Tab-separated table of C-alpha atoms in Angstrom:
chain	number	residue	atom	x	y	z
A	1	ALA	CA	-99.067	-128.223	-16.181
A	2	GLN	CA	-98.004	-128.651	-12.600
A	3	SER	CA	-94.677	-129.549	-11.105
A	4	VAL	CA	-93.217	-130.050	-7.652
A	5	THR	CA	-89.630	-129.541	-6.593
A	6	GLN	CA	-88.192	-131.005	-3.442
A	7	LEU	CA	-84.722	-129.574	-3.317
A	8	ASP	CA	-83.305	-131.905	-0.696
A	9	SER	CA	-83.059	-135.584	-1.537
A	10	GLN	CA	-81.892	-136.377	1.966
A	11	VAL	CA	-82.038	-134.507	5.272
A	12	PRO	CA	-80.065	-135.883	8.220
A	13	VAL	CA	-81.031	-134.609	11.635
A	14	PHE	CA	-80.501	-135.547	15.245
A	15	GLU	CA	-83.333	-136.719	17.426
A	16	GLU	CA	-85.290	-133.910	19.154
A	17	ALA	CA	-83.944	-131.323	16.701
A	18	PRO	CA	-86.289	-129.282	14.512
A	19	VAL	CA	-86.555	-130.038	10.825
A	20	GLU	CA	-87.855	-128.360	7.693
A	21	LEU	CA	-88.415	-130.201	4.432
A	22	ARG	CA	-88.709	-127.877	1.482
A	23	CYS	CA	-91.250	-128.019	-1.298
A	24	ASN	CA	-91.847	-125.612	-4.151
A	25	TYR	CA	-94.491	-125.979	-6.793
A	26	SER	CA	-95.508	-124.424	-10.055
A	27	SER	CA	-98.996	-124.277	-11.453
A	28	SER	CA	-101.066	-121.992	-13.593
A	29	VAL	CA	-104.238	-122.727	-11.651
A	30	SER	CA	-105.360	-122.914	-8.058
A	31	VAL	CA	-103.902	-125.914	-6.344
A	32	TYR	CA	-104.334	-128.297	-3.499
A	33	LEU	CA	-101.084	-129.206	-1.737
A	34	PHE	CA	-100.232	-132.356	0.164
A	35	TRP	CA	-97.482	-133.959	2.176
A	36	TYR	CA	-97.275	-137.743	2.352
A	37	VAL	CA	-94.990	-140.023	4.331
A	38	GLN	CA	-93.802	-143.409	3.124
A	39	TYR	CA	-92.177	-145.994	5.348
A	40	PRO	CA	-90.096	-148.741	3.689
A	41	ASN	CA	-92.107	-151.071	1.471
A	42	GLN	CA	-95.356	-149.385	2.377
A	43	GLY	CA	-97.839	-147.149	0.661
A	44	LEU	CA	-98.321	-143.454	1.261
A	45	GLN	CA	-99.910	-141.959	4.341
A	46	LEU	CA	-101.311	-138.457	4.236
A	47	LEU	CA	-99.634	-136.128	6.739
A	48	LEU	CA	-101.532	-132.959	5.924
A	49	LYS	CA	-103.141	-131.020	3.125
A	50	TYR	CA	-103.831	-127.431	2.133
A	51	LEU	CA	-107.017	-126.711	0.252
A	52	SER	CA	-107.825	-123.118	1.161
A	53	GLY	CA	-108.133	-120.846	4.154
A	54	SER	CA	-105.461	-120.606	6.817
A	55	THR	CA	-102.011	-120.888	5.331
A	56	LEU	CA	-100.681	-122.799	8.337
A	57	VAL	CA	-101.820	-126.389	8.233
A	58	LYS	CA	-101.379	-128.836	11.059
A	59	GLY	CA	-101.162	-132.523	10.392
A	60	ILE	CA	-100.580	-135.808	12.125
A	61	ASN	CA	-97.516	-136.784	14.146
A	62	GLY	CA	-96.768	-133.173	15.092
A	63	PHE	CA	-96.042	-131.994	11.558
A	64	GLU	CA	-97.204	-128.704	10.118
A	65	ALA	CA	-96.750	-126.896	6.835
A	66	GLU	CA	-97.163	-123.355	5.650
A	67	PHE	CA	-98.540	-122.386	2.274
A	68	ASN	CA	-96.818	-119.353	0.806
A	69	LYS	CA	-98.461	-118.310	-2.417
A	70	SER	CA	-95.988	-115.568	-3.306
A	71	GLN	CA	-93.069	-117.953	-2.961
A	72	THR	CA	-95.046	-120.927	-4.300
A	73	SER	CA	-93.816	-122.980	-1.389
A	74	PHE	CA	-95.306	-125.491	1.020
A	75	HIS	CA	-92.536	-126.389	3.441
A	76	LEU	CA	-93.040	-129.095	6.046
A	77	ARG	CA	-91.834	-128.565	9.601
A	78	LYS	CA	-91.623	-130.390	12.867
A	79	PRO	CA	-90.218	-128.753	16.018
A	80	SER	CA	-88.757	-131.935	17.488
A	81	VAL	CA	-88.244	-135.126	15.505
A	82	HIS	CA	-88.168	-138.711	16.709
A	83	ILE	CA	-86.292	-141.718	15.444
A	84	SER	CA	-89.627	-143.053	14.215
A	85	ASP	CA	-89.956	-140.091	11.838
A	86	THR	CA	-87.254	-141.609	9.649
A	87	ALA	CA	-89.013	-142.118	6.329
A	88	GLU	CA	-89.435	-140.757	2.830
A	89	TYR	CA	-91.573	-137.625	2.542
A	90	PHE	CA	-93.339	-136.604	-0.634
A	91	CYS	CA	-94.836	-133.257	-1.482
A	92	ALA	CA	-97.652	-133.370	-4.028
A	93	VAL	CA	-99.919	-130.952	-5.863
A	94	SER	CA	-103.239	-131.318	-7.598
A	95	GLY	CA	-105.616	-128.947	-9.236
A	96	SER	CA	-108.502	-127.843	-7.085
A	97	GLY	CA	-111.135	-130.516	-6.941
A	98	TYR	CA	-108.668	-133.306	-6.210
A	99	SER	CA	-107.570	-133.912	-9.759
A	100	THR	CA	-104.519	-136.036	-10.536
A	101	LEU	CA	-101.627	-135.742	-8.093
A	102	THR	CA	-98.169	-134.706	-9.203
A	103	PHE	CA	-95.437	-135.782	-6.798
A	104	GLY	CA	-92.061	-134.372	-6.007
A	105	LYS	CA	-89.057	-136.692	-5.995
A	106	GLY	CA	-89.182	-137.141	-2.266
A	107	THR	CA	-86.953	-136.252	0.672
A	108	MET	CA	-85.488	-138.929	2.872
A	109	LEU	CA	-85.531	-137.788	6.494
A	110	LEU	CA	-82.872	-139.585	8.503
A	111	VAL	CA	-83.158	-139.138	12.251
A	112	SER	CA	-80.249	-140.346	14.329
A	113	PRO	CA	-79.821	-140.543	18.101
B	1	GLY	CA	-109.436	-142.055	6.606
B	2	ALA	CA	-110.799	-144.547	4.165
B	3	VAL	CA	-109.046	-147.872	3.661
B	4	VAL	CA	-107.573	-149.154	0.439
B	5	SER	CA	-106.291	-152.712	0.493
B	6	GLN	CA	-103.716	-153.846	-2.035
B	7	HIS	CA	-102.816	-157.468	-2.539
B	8	PRO	CA	-100.357	-159.113	-2.644
B	9	SER	CA	-97.847	-157.033	-0.725
B	10	ARG	CA	-95.007	-158.771	-2.494
B	11	VAL	CA	-94.775	-161.242	-5.327
B	12	ILE	CA	-91.980	-163.021	-7.137
B	13	CYS	CA	-92.677	-164.373	-10.588
B	14	LYS	CA	-90.730	-165.948	-13.397
B	15	SER	CA	-89.885	-164.007	-16.498
B	16	GLY	CA	-92.549	-164.443	-19.150
B	17	THR	CA	-95.419	-165.069	-16.773
B	18	SER	CA	-98.220	-162.696	-15.846
B	19	VAL	CA	-99.048	-161.384	-12.412
B	20	LYS	CA	-102.194	-159.713	-11.140
B	21	ILE	CA	-102.322	-157.072	-8.428
B	22	GLU	CA	-105.603	-156.227	-6.728
B	23	CYS	CA	-106.673	-152.916	-5.250
B	24	ARG	CA	-109.825	-152.793	-3.144
B	25	SER	CA	-111.604	-149.942	-1.452
B	26	LEU	CA	-112.949	-151.410	1.769
B	27	ASP	CA	-115.282	-148.775	3.144
B	28	PHE	CA	-116.104	-146.507	0.241
B	29	GLN	CA	-116.916	-146.674	-3.424
B	30	ALA	CA	-113.988	-145.926	-5.644
B	31	THR	CA	-115.222	-144.346	-8.836
B	32	THR	CA	-111.651	-143.551	-9.772
B	33	MET	CA	-108.490	-145.525	-9.185
B	34	PHE	CA	-104.916	-144.603	-9.950
B	35	TRP	CA	-101.979	-146.923	-10.512
B	36	TYR	CA	-98.454	-145.738	-9.802
B	37	ARG	CA	-95.038	-147.234	-10.266
B	38	GLN	CA	-92.178	-146.339	-7.996
B	39	PHE	CA	-88.563	-147.046	-8.880
B	40	PRO	CA	-85.932	-147.321	-6.126
B	41	LYS	CA	-85.208	-143.940	-4.579
B	42	LYS	CA	-87.534	-142.311	-7.090
B	43	SER	CA	-90.863	-140.613	-6.974
B	44	LEU	CA	-94.191	-142.099	-7.907
B	45	MET	CA	-94.934	-142.219	-11.593
B	46	LEU	CA	-98.586	-142.275	-12.558
B	47	MET	CA	-99.188	-145.139	-14.932
B	48	ALA	CA	-102.905	-144.908	-15.547
B	49	THR	CA	-106.216	-143.643	-14.273
B	50	SER	CA	-109.284	-145.805	-14.372
B	51	ASN	CA	-112.901	-144.901	-13.880
B	52	GLU	CA	-115.337	-147.630	-12.945
B	53	GLY	CA	-116.884	-149.200	-15.993
B	54	SER	CA	-114.630	-147.402	-18.453
B	55	LYS	CA	-111.334	-148.127	-20.129
B	56	ALA	CA	-108.293	-146.880	-18.302
B	57	THR	CA	-106.447	-143.800	-19.459
B	58	TYR	CA	-102.742	-144.500	-19.705
B	59	GLU	CA	-99.969	-141.968	-19.289
B	60	GLN	CA	-97.579	-141.370	-22.115
B	61	GLY	CA	-94.978	-144.084	-22.399
B	62	VAL	CA	-96.948	-146.727	-20.497
B	63	GLU	CA	-97.746	-149.797	-22.585
B	64	LYS	CA	-101.418	-150.525	-22.193
B	65	ASP	CA	-101.055	-154.033	-23.607
B	66	LYS	CA	-98.432	-154.859	-21.033
B	67	PHE	CA	-100.108	-153.278	-18.035
B	68	LEU	CA	-103.741	-154.320	-18.202
B	69	ILE	CA	-106.078	-152.457	-15.917
B	70	ASN	CA	-109.578	-153.562	-15.104
B	71	HIS	CA	-111.982	-151.533	-12.984
B	72	ALA	CA	-115.190	-153.466	-13.279
B	73	SER	CA	-116.693	-152.621	-9.912
B	74	LEU	CA	-116.787	-149.698	-7.526
B	75	THR	CA	-114.583	-151.491	-5.036
B	76	LEU	CA	-112.031	-153.360	-7.113
B	77	SER	CA	-109.424	-152.549	-9.690
B	78	THR	CA	-106.744	-154.916	-10.931
B	79	LEU	CA	-103.414	-154.368	-12.626
B	80	THR	CA	-102.063	-157.297	-14.602
B	81	VAL	CA	-98.456	-157.211	-15.690
B	82	THR	CA	-98.358	-159.449	-18.731
B	83	SER	CA	-95.291	-161.348	-19.903
B	84	ALA	CA	-93.288	-159.864	-17.093
B	85	HIS	CA	-89.594	-159.194	-17.487
B	86	PRO	CA	-86.951	-158.280	-14.912
B	87	GLU	CA	-87.200	-154.613	-15.904
B	88	ASP	CA	-90.823	-154.678	-14.720
B	89	SER	CA	-89.590	-155.304	-11.193
B	90	SER	CA	-90.751	-152.364	-9.145
B	91	PHE	CA	-93.046	-151.161	-6.380
B	92	TYR	CA	-96.597	-150.650	-7.604
B	93	ILE	CA	-99.059	-148.551	-5.629
B	94	CYS	CA	-102.747	-147.938	-6.195
B	95	SER	CA	-104.911	-145.171	-4.890
B	96	ALA	CA	-108.636	-144.708	-4.984
B	97	ARG	CA	-111.218	-141.988	-4.534
B	98	ASP	CA	-114.892	-141.355	-4.986
B	99	ARG	CA	-115.082	-138.418	-7.358
B	100	ARG	CA	-118.781	-137.965	-6.532
B	101	VAL	CA	-117.837	-136.866	-3.017
B	102	SER	CA	-116.430	-133.395	-2.840
B	103	ASN	CA	-113.536	-132.520	-0.588
B	104	THR	CA	-112.105	-135.985	-0.382
B	105	GLU	CA	-108.698	-136.967	-1.554
B	106	ALA	CA	-107.458	-140.269	-2.913
B	107	PHE	CA	-106.360	-142.920	-0.451
B	108	PHE	CA	-103.394	-145.168	-1.065
B	109	GLY	CA	-102.916	-148.895	-0.846
B	110	GLN	CA	-99.942	-150.473	0.876
B	111	GLY	CA	-98.122	-151.174	-2.357
B	112	THR	CA	-96.928	-154.352	-4.064
B	113	ARG	CA	-93.269	-155.230	-4.465
B	114	LEU	CA	-92.941	-157.139	-7.753
B	115	THR	CA	-89.756	-159.045	-8.442
B	116	VAL	CA	-89.374	-160.758	-11.788
B	117	VAL	CA	-86.655	-163.407	-11.906
């Protein structure tokens, strides 16, 4: 069985500041890892994904994440956030081969001027 | 990325009526579709997985007679909430993928806000 833990339900940050959203997972098999963003009343948009290879993954909108197998983490980072980054962010895991996704509870990123 | 269109984006229905939500893959064939339910300030809960031409597989605790899923073609799946009640009010999201294509993830629809009054 797989599980995802997003420790922070809400992360407030000022515009142009750096941010890190934390994600830890547990799985007994090899995994694929994902970060999605959800704007109010909208579906999910894929920010980035880790399948294999380089542990540093770059995504859209200036986001990146680093896969750390020993710490079973996949934290999302952005060096300088914008007001428009305010949204809900979900970390998700699936078995290799794109099997069913298991989502974390989400982290609300609140960017203020 | 591939496009998944979900319709309607929001719907209000009276208690006791049924409502149908459509999920279409516009530029790829969706052999597999997933239906999720999202409660306010909560994560996505997988309701069921459907493979084209087969009966859907429901997650534990999801009433299959209440949430009818049809996946009759490679581009369309529907979720029908039967005899809806206010507690069925929620945000429903579909996602779709072509399991025959390796290295491709599922793509999500825009979601449907259901309000039962």
